[in-house]
Amino acid sequence: MFEIGNSLREARLRQNLDFPRIEEGTKIRGKYIQALEAERFEVLPGDTYVKGFLRTYAEYLGLDGQLYVDEYNSRFASTEEALTPSTPPSRPRHRVSESNFVVVALAAIVAITVLVVVAFGFGDGTSSDPTVGAVGSTTSESTATTTATGSQPAGAGKRTPTLARLLVRASAGDCWMVVKAGGPQGEVLYAGTLEKGQDQRFVRKRLWLQLGAPAALTMKLNGKTVRSLPGDGTFFLVTAKGVRRLATS
């Protein structure tokens, strides 16, 4: 057990750092840095901001950010948040696995049905069957070209994106966030407060996000709007396939 504020202050003074320089380097406002050193955590908007700022400030000073977050959790975190990780995971996993089995079985049935319909259509040699046109998802012009060449398979030319092209916009209010390439130990692409009306763009195979107020943001991934962020968690992983919530530490 140690004093969070005194430890941060001593590390800052040893390095002869002033608040304007730290504010520029961490993108954390000076009044929040002073609040951390005074352990006046009530000045910050909430636990999510406290933990994020603690980790960022400590690591900026060359300290172990996770150690400071753990110390804050043991002394100051709310009872409700402390009880959350103890929820037994066994029953939800079992239900999820059952749901996945049902989804896979239905997908297999649909795939077999589609193959039978397509095979029947090609066996008839008829190109006007509306069911076949729907499965191929092509226009009448492209269907005629495919029939003439006799070599282009249905769905050819479609490529699954491998990069996550993410647009983040603060549409409903300010949101503090950290964005890293690949994962929590990756290169920091952005760290700071995205003010209402501002946006940021990122392109990587994998993006790791820590968000202070997810509800204040709207996102577009590879040109498609992310309808709603999954859950109310702080940490998220973004790939070309989508956005998913990560378990908090």
Tab-separated table of N, CA, C and O in Angstrom, residues 130-245:
chain	number	residue	atom	x	y	z
A	130	PRO	N	-35.697	-15.935	-60.866
A	130	PRO	CA	-35.436	-14.846	-59.931
A	130	PRO	C	-34.682	-15.321	-58.707
A	130	PRO	O	-33.952	-14.554	-58.094
A	131	THR	N	-34.823	-16.584	-58.292
A	131	THR	CA	-34.105	-17.060	-57.105
A	131	THR	C	-32.618	-17.077	-57.351
A	131	THR	O	-31.815	-16.679	-56.517
A	132	VAL	N	-32.195	-17.547	-58.498
A	132	VAL	CA	-30.780	-17.586	-58.831
A	132	VAL	C	-30.214	-16.188	-58.887
A	132	VAL	O	-29.111	-15.919	-58.428
A	133	GLY	N	-30.958	-15.257	-59.463
A	133	GLY	CA	-30.501	-13.870	-59.537
A	133	GLY	C	-30.271	-13.299	-58.154
A	133	GLY	O	-29.328	-12.577	-57.928
A	134	ALA	N	-31.144	-13.650	-57.187
A	134	ALA	CA	-30.992	-13.129	-55.835
A	134	ALA	C	-29.766	-13.690	-55.178
A	134	ALA	O	-29.037	-13.002	-54.480
A	135	VAL	N	-29.491	-14.985	-55.362
A	135	VAL	CA	-28.318	-15.596	-54.741
A	135	VAL	C	-27.048	-15.017	-55.299
A	135	VAL	O	-26.081	-14.765	-54.586
A	136	GLY	N	-26.989	-14.794	-56.575
A	136	GLY	CA	-25.782	-14.253	-57.200
A	136	GLY	C	-25.527	-12.817	-56.838
A	136	GLY	O	-24.423	-12.341	-56.962
A	137	SER	N	-26.579	-12.070	-56.432
A	137	SER	CA	-26.474	-10.669	-56.051
A	137	SER	C	-25.827	-9.842	-57.150
A	137	SER	O	-24.953	-9.008	-56.911
A	138	THR	N	-26.194	-10.071	-58.419
A	138	THR	CA	-25.617	-9.325	-59.537
A	138	THR	C	-26.723	-8.651	-60.320
A	138	THR	O	-27.890	-9.018	-60.253
A	139	THR	N	-26.370	-7.659	-61.157
A	139	THR	CA	-27.321	-7.010	-62.032
A	139	THR	C	-27.529	-7.865	-63.263
A	139	THR	O	-26.799	-8.815	-63.535
A	140	SER	N	-28.565	-7.526	-64.080
A	140	SER	CA	-28.850	-8.315	-65.277
A	140	SER	C	-27.685	-8.255	-66.252
A	140	SER	O	-27.369	-9.219	-66.929
A	141	GLU	N	-26.979	-7.113	-66.287
A	141	GLU	CA	-25.859	-6.976	-67.214
A	141	GLU	C	-24.732	-7.911	-66.823
A	141	GLU	O	-24.145	-8.584	-67.661
A	142	SER	N	-24.386	-7.968	-65.519
A	142	SER	CA	-23.291	-8.827	-65.095
A	142	SER	C	-23.660	-10.283	-65.243
A	142	SER	O	-22.815	-11.129	-65.526
A	143	THR	N	-24.958	-10.633	-65.071
A	143	THR	CA	-25.399	-12.007	-65.246
A	143	THR	C	-25.198	-12.446	-66.690
A	143	THR	O	-24.748	-13.562	-66.974
A	144	ALA	N	-25.516	-11.541	-67.658
A	144	ALA	CA	-25.354	-11.877	-69.067
A	144	ALA	C	-23.889	-12.097	-69.397
A	144	ALA	O	-23.524	-13.002	-70.139
A	145	THR	N	-23.007	-11.263	-68.819
A	145	THR	CA	-21.570	-11.406	-69.081
A	145	THR	C	-21.054	-12.726	-68.548
A	145	THR	O	-20.272	-13.421	-69.184
A	146	THR	N	-21.520	-13.113	-67.327
A	146	THR	CA	-21.083	-14.372	-66.716
A	146	THR	C	-21.521	-15.552	-67.566
A	146	THR	O	-20.773	-16.512	-67.789
A	147	THR	N	-22.756	-15.511	-68.079
A	147	THR	CA	-23.256	-16.601	-68.896
A	147	THR	C	-22.455	-16.735	-70.182
A	147	THR	O	-22.163	-17.834	-70.657
A	148	ALA	N	-22.067	-15.577	-70.771
A	148	ALA	CA	-21.335	-15.617	-72.034
A	148	ALA	C	-19.954	-16.220	-71.854
A	148	ALA	O	-19.485	-16.998	-72.676
A	149	THR	N	-19.264	-15.873	-70.762
A	149	THR	CA	-17.903	-16.379	-70.577
A	149	THR	C	-17.904	-17.792	-70.041
A	149	THR	O	-17.011	-18.582	-70.340
A	150	GLY	N	-18.900	-18.097	-69.201
A	150	GLY	CA	-19.008	-19.442	-68.646
A	150	GLY	C	-17.926	-19.768	-67.654
A	150	GLY	O	-17.726	-20.929	-67.313
A	151	SER	N	-17.185	-18.753	-67.136
A	151	SER	CA	-16.070	-19.061	-66.240
A	151	SER	C	-16.111	-18.290	-64.928
A	151	SER	O	-15.428	-18.639	-63.991
A	152	GLN	N	-16.892	-17.215	-64.820
A	152	GLN	CA	-16.871	-16.379	-63.628
A	152	GLN	C	-17.858	-16.914	-62.611
A	152	GLN	O	-19.046	-16.994	-62.878
A	153	PRO	N	-17.413	-17.314	-61.419
A	153	PRO	CA	-18.325	-17.833	-60.392
A	153	PRO	C	-19.141	-16.726	-59.772
A	153	PRO	O	-18.764	-15.559	-59.800
A	154	ALA	N	-20.299	-17.123	-59.183
A	154	ALA	CA	-21.149	-16.136	-58.518
A	154	ALA	C	-20.392	-15.530	-57.354
A	154	ALA	O	-19.731	-16.216	-56.595
A	155	GLY	N	-20.496	-14.205	-57.150
A	155	GLY	CA	-19.842	-13.511	-56.053
A	155	GLY	C	-18.388	-13.169	-56.311
A	155	GLY	O	-17.702	-12.693	-55.431
A	156	ALA	N	-17.873	-13.468	-57.567
A	156	ALA	CA	-16.472	-13.178	-57.863
A	156	ALA	C	-16.240	-11.678	-57.849
A	156	ALA	O	-17.094	-10.900	-58.234
A	157	GLY	N	-15.063	-11.269	-57.435
A	157	GLY	CA	-14.704	-9.854	-57.405
A	157	GLY	C	-14.906	-9.216	-56.044
A	157	GLY	O	-14.412	-8.137	-55.792
A	158	LYS	N	-15.663	-9.864	-55.155
A	158	LYS	CA	-15.871	-9.318	-53.821
A	158	LYS	C	-14.672	-9.689	-52.950
A	158	LYS	O	-14.290	-10.840	-52.873
A	159	ARG	N	-14.106	-8.702	-52.272
A	159	ARG	CA	-12.932	-8.945	-51.447
A	159	ARG	C	-13.231	-8.517	-50.019
A	159	ARG	O	-13.738	-7.418	-49.792
A	160	THR	N	-12.929	-9.380	-49.085
A	160	THR	CA	-13.126	-9.056	-47.681
A	160	THR	C	-12.025	-8.116	-47.214
A	160	THR	O	-10.847	-8.399	-47.416
A	161	PRO	N	-12.384	-6.961	-46.643
A	161	PRO	CA	-11.346	-6.028	-46.196
A	161	PRO	C	-10.504	-6.619	-45.067
A	161	PRO	O	-11.008	-7.346	-44.217
A	162	THR	N	-9.201	-6.324	-45.100
A	162	THR	CA	-8.299	-6.814	-44.054
A	162	THR	C	-7.902	-5.711	-43.090
A	162	THR	O	-7.416	-5.998	-42.003
A	163	LEU	N	-8.089	-4.451	-43.468
A	163	LEU	CA	-7.752	-3.327	-42.604
A	163	LEU	C	-9.004	-2.741	-41.981
A	163	LEU	O	-10.064	-2.684	-42.612
A	164	ALA	N	-8.893	-2.324	-40.749
A	164	ALA	CA	-9.979	-1.623	-40.070
A	164	ALA	C	-9.794	-0.123	-40.296
A	164	ALA	O	-8.843	0.476	-39.799
A	165	ARG	N	-10.684	0.454	-41.092
A	165	ARG	CA	-10.641	1.906	-41.354
A	165	ARG	C	-11.727	2.533	-40.477
A	165	ARG	O	-12.911	2.464	-40.794
A	166	LEU	N	-11.308	3.129	-39.373
A	166	LEU	CA	-12.233	3.578	-38.337
A	166	LEU	C	-12.310	5.098	-38.284
A	166	LEU	O	-11.295	5.784	-38.232
A	167	LEU	N	-13.552	5.591	-38.313
A	167	LEU	CA	-13.823	7.015	-38.101
A	167	LEU	C	-14.553	7.156	-36.770
A	167	LEU	O	-15.595	6.530	-36.560
A	168	VAL	N	-13.992	7.950	-35.866
A	168	VAL	CA	-14.598	8.175	-34.549
A	168	VAL	C	-14.992	9.645	-34.448
A	168	VAL	O	-14.158	10.528	-34.660
A	169	ARG	N	-16.263	9.903	-34.132
A	169	ARG	CA	-16.744	11.283	-34.016
A	169	ARG	C	-17.444	11.477	-32.676
A	169	ARG	O	-18.266	10.648	-32.273
A	170	ALA	N	-17.091	12.559	-31.984
A	170	ALA	CA	-17.763	12.907	-30.723
A	170	ALA	C	-19.046	13.657	-31.071
A	170	ALA	O	-19.052	14.874	-31.178
A	171	SER	N	-20.118	12.934	-31.243
A	171	SER	CA	-21.365	13.535	-31.730
A	171	SER	C	-22.283	13.989	-30.609
A	171	SER	O	-23.103	14.888	-30.802
A	172	ALA	N	-22.174	13.376	-29.418
A	172	ALA	CA	-23.111	13.692	-28.337
A	172	ALA	C	-22.437	14.376	-27.152
A	172	ALA	O	-23.093	14.716	-26.186
A	173	GLY	N	-21.130	14.582	-27.207
A	173	GLY	CA	-20.426	15.220	-26.101
A	173	GLY	C	-18.944	14.894	-26.141
A	173	GLY	O	-18.476	14.176	-27.027
A	174	ASP	N	-18.202	15.443	-25.171
A	174	ASP	CA	-16.764	15.175	-25.093
A	174	ASP	C	-16.514	13.738	-24.655
A	174	ASP	O	-17.299	13.163	-23.892
A	175	CYS	N	-15.402	13.161	-25.103
A	175	CYS	CA	-15.031	11.800	-24.692
A	175	CYS	C	-13.514	11.686	-24.650
A	175	CYS	O	-12.846	11.900	-25.650
A	176	TRP	N	-12.987	11.342	-23.479
A	176	TRP	CA	-11.561	11.055	-23.371
A	176	TRP	C	-11.310	9.660	-23.919
A	176	TRP	O	-12.073	8.734	-23.646
A	177	MET	N	-10.243	9.486	-24.702
A	177	MET	CA	-9.982	8.160	-25.253
A	177	MET	C	-8.498	7.973	-25.540
A	177	MET	O	-7.740	8.933	-25.713
A	178	VAL	N	-8.109	6.687	-25.555
A	178	VAL	CA	-6.764	6.274	-25.949
A	178	VAL	C	-6.912	5.240	-27.055
A	178	VAL	O	-7.711	4.316	-26.942
A	179	VAL	N	-6.167	5.399	-28.150
A	179	VAL	CA	-6.204	4.456	-29.272
A	179	VAL	C	-4.783	3.953	-29.518
A	179	VAL	O	-3.855	4.749	-29.681
A	180	LYS	N	-4.621	2.616	-29.522
A	180	LYS	CA	-3.307	2.011	-29.746
A	180	LYS	C	-3.385	1.008	-30.889
A	180	LYS	O	-4.428	0.414	-31.135
A	181	ALA	N	-2.266	0.831	-31.569
A	181	ALA	CA	-2.200	-0.112	-32.684
A	181	ALA	C	-1.974	-1.519	-32.156
A	181	ALA	O	-1.055	-1.752	-31.383
A	182	GLY	N	-2.836	-2.452	-32.556
A	182	GLY	CA	-2.649	-3.859	-32.229
A	182	GLY	C	-3.221	-4.275	-30.904
A	182	GLY	O	-4.036	-5.181	-30.815
A	183	GLY	N	-2.842	-3.637	-29.812
A	183	GLY	CA	-3.282	-4.051	-28.496
A	183	GLY	C	-2.848	-3.061	-27.440
A	183	GLY	O	-2.297	-1.989	-27.747
A	184	PRO	N	-3.056	-3.386	-26.145
A	184	PRO	CA	-2.770	-2.435	-25.062
A	184	PRO	C	-1.302	-2.047	-24.948
A	184	PRO	O	-0.977	-1.022	-24.378
A	185	GLN	N	-0.388	-2.866	-25.483
A	185	GLN	CA	1.034	-2.541	-25.434
A	185	GLN	C	1.531	-1.930	-26.750
A	185	GLN	O	2.738	-1.721	-26.920
A	186	GLY	N	0.634	-1.672	-27.682
A	186	GLY	CA	1.027	-1.194	-29.001
A	186	GLY	C	1.336	0.299	-29.040
A	186	GLY	O	1.264	1.016	-28.035
A	187	GLU	N	1.649	0.761	-30.239
A	187	GLU	CA	1.968	2.175	-30.455
A	187	GLU	C	0.746	3.041	-30.169
A	187	GLU	O	-0.378	2.733	-30.586
A	188	VAL	N	0.946	4.135	-29.433
A	188	VAL	CA	-0.145	5.060	-29.117
A	188	VAL	C	-0.423	5.922	-30.344
A	188	VAL	O	0.439	6.689	-30.796
A	189	LEU	N	-1.635	5.783	-30.880
A	189	LEU	CA	-2.034	6.571	-32.047
A	189	LEU	C	-2.743	7.861	-31.637
A	189	LEU	O	-2.684	8.865	-32.343
A	190	TYR	N	-3.420	7.815	-30.480
A	190	TYR	CA	-4.134	9.004	-29.995
A	190	TYR	C	-4.364	8.851	-28.505
A	190	TYR	O	-4.688	7.761	-28.030
A	191	ALA	N	-4.190	9.947	-27.749
A	191	ALA	CA	-4.508	9.959	-26.324
A	191	ALA	C	-4.927	11.372	-25.966
A	191	ALA	O	-4.154	12.314	-26.127
A	192	GLY	N	-6.147	11.530	-25.535
A	192	GLY	CA	-6.630	12.859	-25.198
A	192	GLY	C	-8.145	12.912	-25.189
A	192	GLY	O	-8.824	11.879	-25.219
A	193	THR	N	-8.672	14.121	-25.126
A	193	THR	CA	-10.125	14.330	-25.090
A	193	THR	C	-10.620	14.757	-26.466
A	193	THR	O	-10.164	15.773	-27.008
A	194	LEU	N	-11.513	13.966	-27.020
A	194	LEU	CA	-12.150	14.306	-28.295
A	194	LEU	C	-13.377	15.151	-27.971
A	194	LEU	O	-14.343	14.660	-27.389
A	195	GLU	N	-13.309	16.429	-28.311
A	195	GLU	CA	-14.396	17.341	-27.962
A	195	GLU	C	-15.561	17.197	-28.940
A	195	GLU	O	-15.385	16.759	-30.084
A	196	LYS	N	-16.740	17.590	-28.479
A	196	LYS	CA	-17.959	17.429	-29.271
A	196	LYS	C	-17.804	18.084	-30.648
A	196	LYS	O	-17.384	19.238	-30.760
A	197	GLY	N	-18.125	17.328	-31.705
A	197	GLY	CA	-18.014	17.810	-33.068
A	197	GLY	C	-16.709	17.445	-33.743
A	197	GLY	O	-16.602	17.529	-34.966
A	198	GLN	N	-15.701	17.018	-32.966
A	198	GLN	CA	-14.414	16.632	-33.546
A	198	GLN	C	-14.429	15.157	-33.949
A	198	GLN	O	-15.247	14.379	-33.469
A	199	ASP	N	-13.531	14.776	-34.854
A	199	ASP	CA	-13.423	13.369	-35.238
A	199	ASP	C	-11.959	13.012	-35.477
A	199	ASP	O	-11.115	13.876	-35.653
A	200	GLN	N	-11.692	11.700	-35.451
A	200	GLN	CA	-10.363	11.160	-35.700
A	200	GLN	C	-10.506	9.935	-36.594
A	200	GLN	O	-11.491	9.205	-36.500
A	201	ARG	N	-9.502	9.707	-37.469
A	201	ARG	CA	-9.503	8.549	-38.360
A	201	ARG	C	-8.270	7.690	-38.074
A	201	ARG	O	-7.178	8.212	-37.850
A	202	PHE	N	-8.480	6.369	-38.117
A	202	PHE	CA	-7.392	5.426	-37.864
A	202	PHE	C	-7.494	4.269	-38.865
A	202	PHE	O	-8.590	3.826	-39.205
A	203	VAL	N	-6.330	3.787	-39.324
A	203	VAL	CA	-6.290	2.643	-40.249
A	203	VAL	C	-5.223	1.670	-39.756
A	203	VAL	O	-4.036	1.989	-39.748
A	204	ARG	N	-5.637	0.500	-39.340
A	204	ARG	CA	-4.750	-0.551	-38.875
A	204	ARG	C	-5.481	-1.894	-39.015
A	204	ARG	O	-6.703	-1.930	-39.199
A	205	LYS	N	-4.735	-2.998	-38.939
A	205	LYS	CA	-5.379	-4.316	-38.937
A	205	LYS	C	-6.157	-4.523	-37.641
A	205	LYS	O	-7.242	-5.097	-37.641
A	206	ARG	N	-5.592	-4.056	-36.511
A	206	ARG	CA	-6.250	-4.150	-35.213
A	206	ARG	C	-6.052	-2.841	-34.470
A	206	ARG	O	-4.980	-2.255	-34.494
A	207	LEU	N	-7.126	-2.378	-33.823
A	207	LEU	CA	-7.064	-1.163	-33.022
A	207	LEU	C	-7.596	-1.463	-31.614
A	207	LEU	O	-8.644	-2.092	-31.459
A	208	TRP	N	-6.873	-0.998	-30.595
A	208	TRP	CA	-7.285	-1.157	-29.196
A	208	TRP	C	-7.731	0.197	-28.686
A	208	TRP	O	-7.019	1.186	-28.812
A	209	LEU	N	-8.961	0.263	-28.136
A	209	LEU	CA	-9.531	1.532	-27.696
A	209	LEU	C	-9.851	1.488	-26.209
A	209	LEU	O	-10.367	0.490	-25.697
A	210	GLN	N	-9.551	2.599	-25.522
A	210	GLN	CA	-10.025	2.828	-24.164
A	210	GLN	C	-10.869	4.095	-24.194
A	210	GLN	O	-10.372	5.166	-24.549
A	211	LEU	N	-12.154	3.968	-23.852
A	211	LEU	CA	-13.094	5.078	-24.018
A	211	LEU	C	-13.661	5.502	-22.667
A	211	LEU	O	-14.070	4.674	-21.856
A	212	GLY	N	-13.682	6.810	-22.453
A	212	GLY	CA	-14.252	7.319	-21.216
A	212	GLY	C	-15.763	7.404	-21.252
A	212	GLY	O	-16.426	7.162	-20.247
A	213	ALA	N	-16.323	7.766	-22.392
A	213	ALA	CA	-17.785	7.911	-22.516
A	213	ALA	C	-18.219	7.373	-23.874
A	213	ALA	O	-18.458	8.144	-24.806
A	214	PRO	N	-18.319	6.044	-24.035
A	214	PRO	CA	-18.657	5.461	-25.341
A	214	PRO	C	-19.971	5.985	-25.914
A	214	PRO	O	-20.107	6.113	-27.122
A	215	ALA	N	-20.936	6.300	-25.031
A	215	ALA	CA	-22.248	6.738	-25.523
A	215	ALA	C	-22.184	8.080	-26.234
A	215	ALA	O	-23.098	8.434	-26.985
A	216	ALA	N	-21.104	8.842	-26.027
A	216	ALA	CA	-20.983	10.147	-26.672
A	216	ALA	C	-20.447	10.049	-28.097
A	216	ALA	O	-20.393	11.042	-28.805
A	217	LEU	N	-20.057	8.847	-28.529
A	217	LEU	CA	-19.392	8.689	-29.822
A	217	LEU	C	-20.283	8.025	-30.865
A	217	LEU	O	-21.196	7.259	-30.527
A	218	THR	N	-20.001	8.321	-32.130
A	218	THR	CA	-20.517	7.535	-33.252
A	218	THR	C	-19.303	7.079	-34.054
A	218	THR	O	-18.298	7.786	-34.130
A	219	MET	N	-19.410	5.868	-34.627
A	219	MET	CA	-18.275	5.304	-35.346
A	219	MET	C	-18.706	4.791	-36.709
A	219	MET	O	-19.847	4.349	-36.880
A	220	LYS	N	-17.770	4.832	-37.672
A	220	LYS	CA	-17.946	4.185	-38.964
A	220	LYS	C	-16.742	3.278	-39.187
A	220	LYS	O	-15.598	3.719	-39.070
A	221	LEU	N	-17.017	2.014	-39.489
A	221	LEU	CA	-15.968	1.034	-39.729
A	221	LEU	C	-16.039	0.590	-41.175
A	221	LEU	O	-17.049	0.039	-41.605
A	222	ASN	N	-14.980	0.891	-41.947
A	222	ASN	CA	-14.946	0.578	-43.377
A	222	ASN	C	-16.185	1.116	-44.094
A	222	ASN	O	-16.795	0.442	-44.909
A	223	GLY	N	-16.563	2.342	-43.736
A	223	GLY	CA	-17.670	3.025	-44.385
A	223	GLY	C	-19.048	2.696	-43.864
A	223	GLY	O	-20.029	3.314	-44.269
A	224	LYS	N	-19.152	1.737	-42.929
A	224	LYS	CA	-20.452	1.341	-42.392
A	224	LYS	C	-20.589	1.833	-40.956
A	224	LYS	O	-19.678	1.692	-40.153
A	225	THR	N	-21.747	2.393	-40.636
A	225	THR	CA	-21.986	2.918	-39.303
A	225	THR	C	-22.091	1.787	-38.288
A	225	THR	O	-22.788	0.798	-38.508
A	226	VAL	N	-21.369	1.926	-37.189
A	226	VAL	CA	-21.501	0.979	-36.076
A	226	VAL	C	-22.749	1.381	-35.312
A	226	VAL	O	-22.806	2.449	-34.710
A	227	ARG	N	-23.775	0.518	-35.360
A	227	ARG	CA	-25.083	0.892	-34.835
A	227	ARG	C	-25.030	1.287	-33.371
A	227	ARG	O	-25.566	2.285	-32.954
A	228	SER	N	-24.388	0.470	-32.548
A	228	SER	CA	-24.245	0.775	-31.131
A	228	SER	C	-23.039	0.028	-30.605
A	228	SER	O	-22.787	-1.098	-31.000
A	229	LEU	N	-22.291	0.685	-29.716
A	229	LEU	CA	-21.119	0.034	-29.155
A	229	LEU	C	-21.558	-1.106	-28.255
A	229	LEU	O	-22.492	-0.943	-27.454
A	230	PRO	N	-20.904	-2.282	-28.342
A	230	PRO	CA	-21.330	-3.431	-27.535
A	230	PRO	C	-21.058	-3.202	-26.063
A	230	PRO	O	-19.956	-2.862	-25.669
A	231	GLY	N	-22.096	-3.341	-25.222
A	231	GLY	CA	-21.933	-3.233	-23.786
A	231	GLY	C	-21.623	-1.811	-23.358
A	231	GLY	O	-21.701	-0.861	-24.114
A	232	ASP	N	-21.278	-1.665	-22.075
A	232	ASP	CA	-20.932	-0.358	-21.548
A	232	ASP	C	-19.511	-0.352	-21.016
A	232	ASP	O	-19.162	0.414	-20.142
A	233	GLY	N	-18.654	-1.232	-21.557
A	233	GLY	CA	-17.297	-1.379	-21.054
A	233	GLY	C	-16.388	-0.247	-21.496
A	233	GLY	O	-16.749	0.609	-22.293
A	234	THR	N	-15.186	-0.271	-20.961
A	234	THR	CA	-14.214	0.776	-21.232
A	234	THR	C	-13.314	0.419	-22.401
A	234	THR	O	-12.937	1.261	-23.192
A	235	PHE	N	-12.969	-0.858	-22.558
A	235	PHE	CA	-11.981	-1.288	-23.531
A	235	PHE	C	-12.647	-1.994	-24.712
A	235	PHE	O	-13.567	-2.801	-24.521
A	236	PHE	N	-12.152	-1.713	-25.936
A	236	PHE	CA	-12.732	-2.298	-27.137
A	236	PHE	C	-11.613	-2.690	-28.109
A	236	PHE	O	-10.542	-2.072	-28.130
A	237	LEU	N	-11.877	-3.742	-28.906
A	237	LEU	CA	-10.962	-4.179	-29.953
A	237	LEU	C	-11.673	-4.040	-31.290
A	237	LEU	O	-12.801	-4.517	-31.461
A	238	VAL	N	-11.012	-3.392	-32.242
A	238	VAL	CA	-11.608	-3.133	-33.555
A	238	VAL	C	-10.771	-3.847	-34.618
A	238	VAL	O	-9.551	-3.675	-34.685
A	239	THR	N	-11.433	-4.670	-35.431
A	239	THR	CA	-10.818	-5.278	-36.612
A	239	THR	C	-11.733	-5.014	-37.798
A	239	THR	O	-12.798	-4.405	-37.653
A	240	ALA	N	-11.333	-5.495	-38.971
A	240	ALA	CA	-12.174	-5.305	-40.154
A	240	ALA	C	-13.517	-6.002	-39.996
A	240	ALA	O	-14.494	-5.637	-40.643
A	241	LYS	N	-13.592	-7.002	-39.104
A	241	LYS	CA	-14.841	-7.744	-38.905
A	241	LYS	C	-15.826	-7.019	-38.005
A	241	LYS	O	-17.018	-7.308	-38.035
A	242	GLY	N	-15.364	-6.110	-37.159
A	242	GLY	CA	-16.284	-5.398	-36.289
A	242	GLY	C	-15.628	-4.886	-35.027
A	242	GLY	O	-14.404	-4.900	-34.872
A	243	VAL	N	-16.485	-4.419	-34.102
A	243	VAL	CA	-16.060	-3.855	-32.828
A	243	VAL	C	-16.589	-4.743	-31.709
A	243	VAL	O	-17.769	-5.063	-31.676
A	244	ARG	N	-15.693	-5.151	-30.793
A	244	ARG	CA	-16.176	-5.960	-29.672
A	244	ARG	C	-15.576	-5.444	-28.368
A	244	ARG	O	-14.486	-4.902	-28.331
A	245	ARG	N	-16.352	-5.628	-27.306
A	245	ARG	CA	-15.943	-5.170	-25.993
A	245	ARG	C	-14.964	-6.167	-25.383
A	245	ARG	O	-15.094	-7.364	-25.544
